[in-house]
PDB file of C-alpha atoms and ligand atoms in Angstrom:
ATOM      1  CA  UNK Q  30      -4.299  -1.153 -15.701  1.00 90.00           C
ATOM      2  CA  UNK Q  31      -2.141  -4.279 -15.583  1.00 92.00           C
ATOM      3  CA  UNK Q  32      -4.138  -5.853 -18.375  1.00 90.00           C
ATOM      4  CA  UNK Q  33      -3.288  -2.881 -20.621  1.00 91.00           C
ATOM      5  CA  UNK Q  34       0.345  -3.927 -20.162  1.00 92.00           C
ATOM      6  CA  UNK Q  35      -0.479  -7.575 -20.808  1.00 94.00           C
ATOM      7  CA  UNK Q  36      -0.195  -8.537 -17.152  1.00 93.00           C
ATOM      8  CA  UNK Q  37      -2.955 -10.353 -15.343  1.00 94.00           C
ATOM      9  CA  UNK Q  38      -3.292  -9.482 -11.659  1.00 94.00           C
ATOM     10  CA  UNK Q  39      -6.309  -9.878  -9.398  1.00 95.00           C
ATOM     11  CA  UNK Q  40      -8.046  -6.528  -8.898  1.00 94.00           C
ATOM     12  CA  UNK Q  41      -8.510  -6.236  -5.158  1.00 96.00           C
ATOM     13  CA  UNK Q  42      -9.054  -2.492  -4.733  1.00 95.00           C
ATOM     14  CA  UNK Q  43     -11.655  -0.098  -6.086  1.00 95.00           C
ATOM     15  CA  UNK Q  44      -9.962   3.109  -7.160  1.00 95.00           C
ATOM     16  CA  UNK Q  45     -11.890   6.388  -7.265  1.00 95.00           C
ATOM     17  CA  UNK Q  46     -10.775   8.131 -10.468  1.00 95.00           C
ATOM     18  CA  UNK Q  47     -11.919  11.472  -9.044  1.00 95.00           C
ATOM     19  CA  UNK Q  48     -10.489  11.080  -5.582  1.00 91.00           C
ATOM     20  CA  UNK Q  49     -12.933  10.367  -2.815  1.00 91.00           C
ATOM     21  CA  UNK Q  50     -11.874  13.320  -0.698  1.00 91.00           C
ATOM     22  CA  UNK Q  51     -12.329  15.733  -3.610  1.00 94.00           C
ATOM     23  CA  UNK Q  52     -15.590  14.293  -4.905  1.00 96.00           C
ATOM     24  CA  UNK Q  53     -17.405  12.389  -2.153  1.00 96.00           C
ATOM     25  CA  UNK Q  54     -20.588  12.765  -4.239  1.00 97.00           C
ATOM     26  CA  UNK Q  55     -19.036  10.410  -6.816  1.00 96.00           C
ATOM     27  CA  UNK Q  56     -18.140   7.756  -4.232  1.00 95.00           C
ATOM     28  CA  UNK Q  57     -20.550   5.205  -5.672  1.00 95.00           C
ATOM     29  CA  UNK Q  58     -20.668   6.477  -9.256  1.00 96.00           C
ATOM     30  CA  UNK Q  59     -19.672   3.437 -11.324  1.00 96.00           C
ATOM     31  CA  UNK Q  60     -18.166   5.659 -14.032  1.00 97.00           C
ATOM     32  CA  UNK Q  61     -15.784   6.963 -11.380  1.00 97.00           C
ATOM     33  CA  UNK Q  62     -14.698   3.542 -10.127  1.00 96.00           C
ATOM     34  CA  UNK Q  63     -11.871   1.412 -11.425  1.00 94.00           C
ATOM     35  CA  UNK Q  64     -10.867  -2.053 -10.237  1.00 93.00           C
ATOM     36  CA  UNK Q  65      -7.117  -2.245  -9.802  1.00 95.00           C
ATOM     37  CA  UNK Q  66      -4.529  -4.433  -8.152  1.00 95.00           C
ATOM     38  CA  UNK Q  67      -2.735  -3.204  -5.038  1.00 94.00           C
ATOM     39  CA  UNK Q  68       0.467  -2.275  -6.916  1.00 94.00           C
ATOM     40  CA  UNK Q  69      -1.434  -0.199  -9.489  1.00 94.00           C
ATOM     41  CA  UNK Q  70      -3.389   1.527  -6.742  1.00 94.00           C
ATOM     42  CA  UNK Q  71      -0.125   2.467  -5.066  1.00 93.00           C
ATOM     43  CA  UNK Q  72       1.049   3.944  -8.363  1.00 92.00           C
ATOM     44  CA  UNK Q  73      -2.208   5.897  -8.649  1.00 92.00           C
ATOM     45  CA  UNK Q  74      -1.681   7.332  -5.175  1.00 88.00           C
ATOM     46  CA  UNK Q  75       2.030   8.089  -4.809  1.00 86.00           C
ATOM     47  CA  UNK Q  76       1.117  10.703  -2.176  1.00 83.00           C
ATOM     48  CA  UNK Q  77      -0.094   8.010   0.197  1.00 77.00           C
ATOM     49  CA  UNK Q  78       3.337   6.489   0.600  1.00 72.00           C
ATOM     50  CA  UNK Q  79       5.255   9.740   1.134  1.00 69.00           C
ATOM     51  CA  UNK Q  80       5.522   9.463   4.872  1.00 63.00           C
ATOM     52  CA  UNK Q  81       7.228   6.111   4.439  1.00 56.00           C
ATOM     53  CA  UNK Q  82       9.926   7.490   2.147  1.00 52.00           C
ATOM     54  CA  UNK Q  83      11.593   9.457   4.919  1.00 55.00           C
ATOM     55  CA  UNK Q  84      14.771   7.704   5.885  1.00 58.00           C
ATOM     56  CA  UNK Q  85      14.468   6.003   9.189  1.00 62.00           C
ATOM     57  CA  UNK Q  86      17.418   5.180  11.310  1.00 68.00           C
ATOM     58  CA  UNK Q  87      17.205   1.604  12.209  1.00 73.00           C
ATOM     59  CA  UNK Q  88      19.413  -0.065  14.690  1.00 78.00           C
ATOM     60  CA  UNK Q  89      19.816  -3.742  14.535  1.00 78.00           C
ATOM     61  CA  UNK Q  90      19.296  -5.318  17.888  1.00 78.00           C
ATOM     62  CA  UNK Q  91      21.473  -8.313  18.435  1.00 79.00           C
ATOM     63  CA  UNK Q  92      20.559 -10.603  21.215  1.00 78.00           C
ATOM     64  CA  UNK Q  93      22.877 -13.309  22.257  1.00 80.00           C
ATOM     65  CA  UNK Q  94      21.038 -16.436  23.205  1.00 78.00           C
ATOM     66  CA  UNK Q  95      22.538 -18.840  25.646  1.00 80.00           C
ATOM     67  CA  UNK Q  96      21.102 -22.145  26.560  1.00 79.00           C
ATOM     68  CA  UNK Q  97      20.444 -22.643  30.239  1.00 80.00           C
ATOM     69  CA  UNK Q  98      22.889 -25.042  31.810  1.00 80.00           C
ATOM     70  CA  UNK Q  99      21.118 -28.308  32.250  1.00 80.00           C
ATOM     71  CA  UNK Q 100      20.515 -29.267  35.838  1.00 74.00           C
ATOM     72  CA  UNK Q 101      19.949 -32.957  36.294  1.00 66.00           C
TER      73      UNK Q 101
HETATM   74 ZN1   ZN K 222      -2.355  -3.623 -11.593  1.00 66.08          ZN
END
């Protein structure tokens, strides 16, 4: 997919064109497999990241560090 846009990225994930959960019978069908990079695979599966889009309240935890007084 990247190469079609003139970008060269290592393909590290095998994408199932017909999704694995819909067509488990095509799991190893080479015509149904596509080598893609991680970013492209994320674009192919926007549903997988949905749970992460919910805003999370994050509190910054600030810890004050003090050196121990030296005892000599
Ligand atoms: Zn890509």
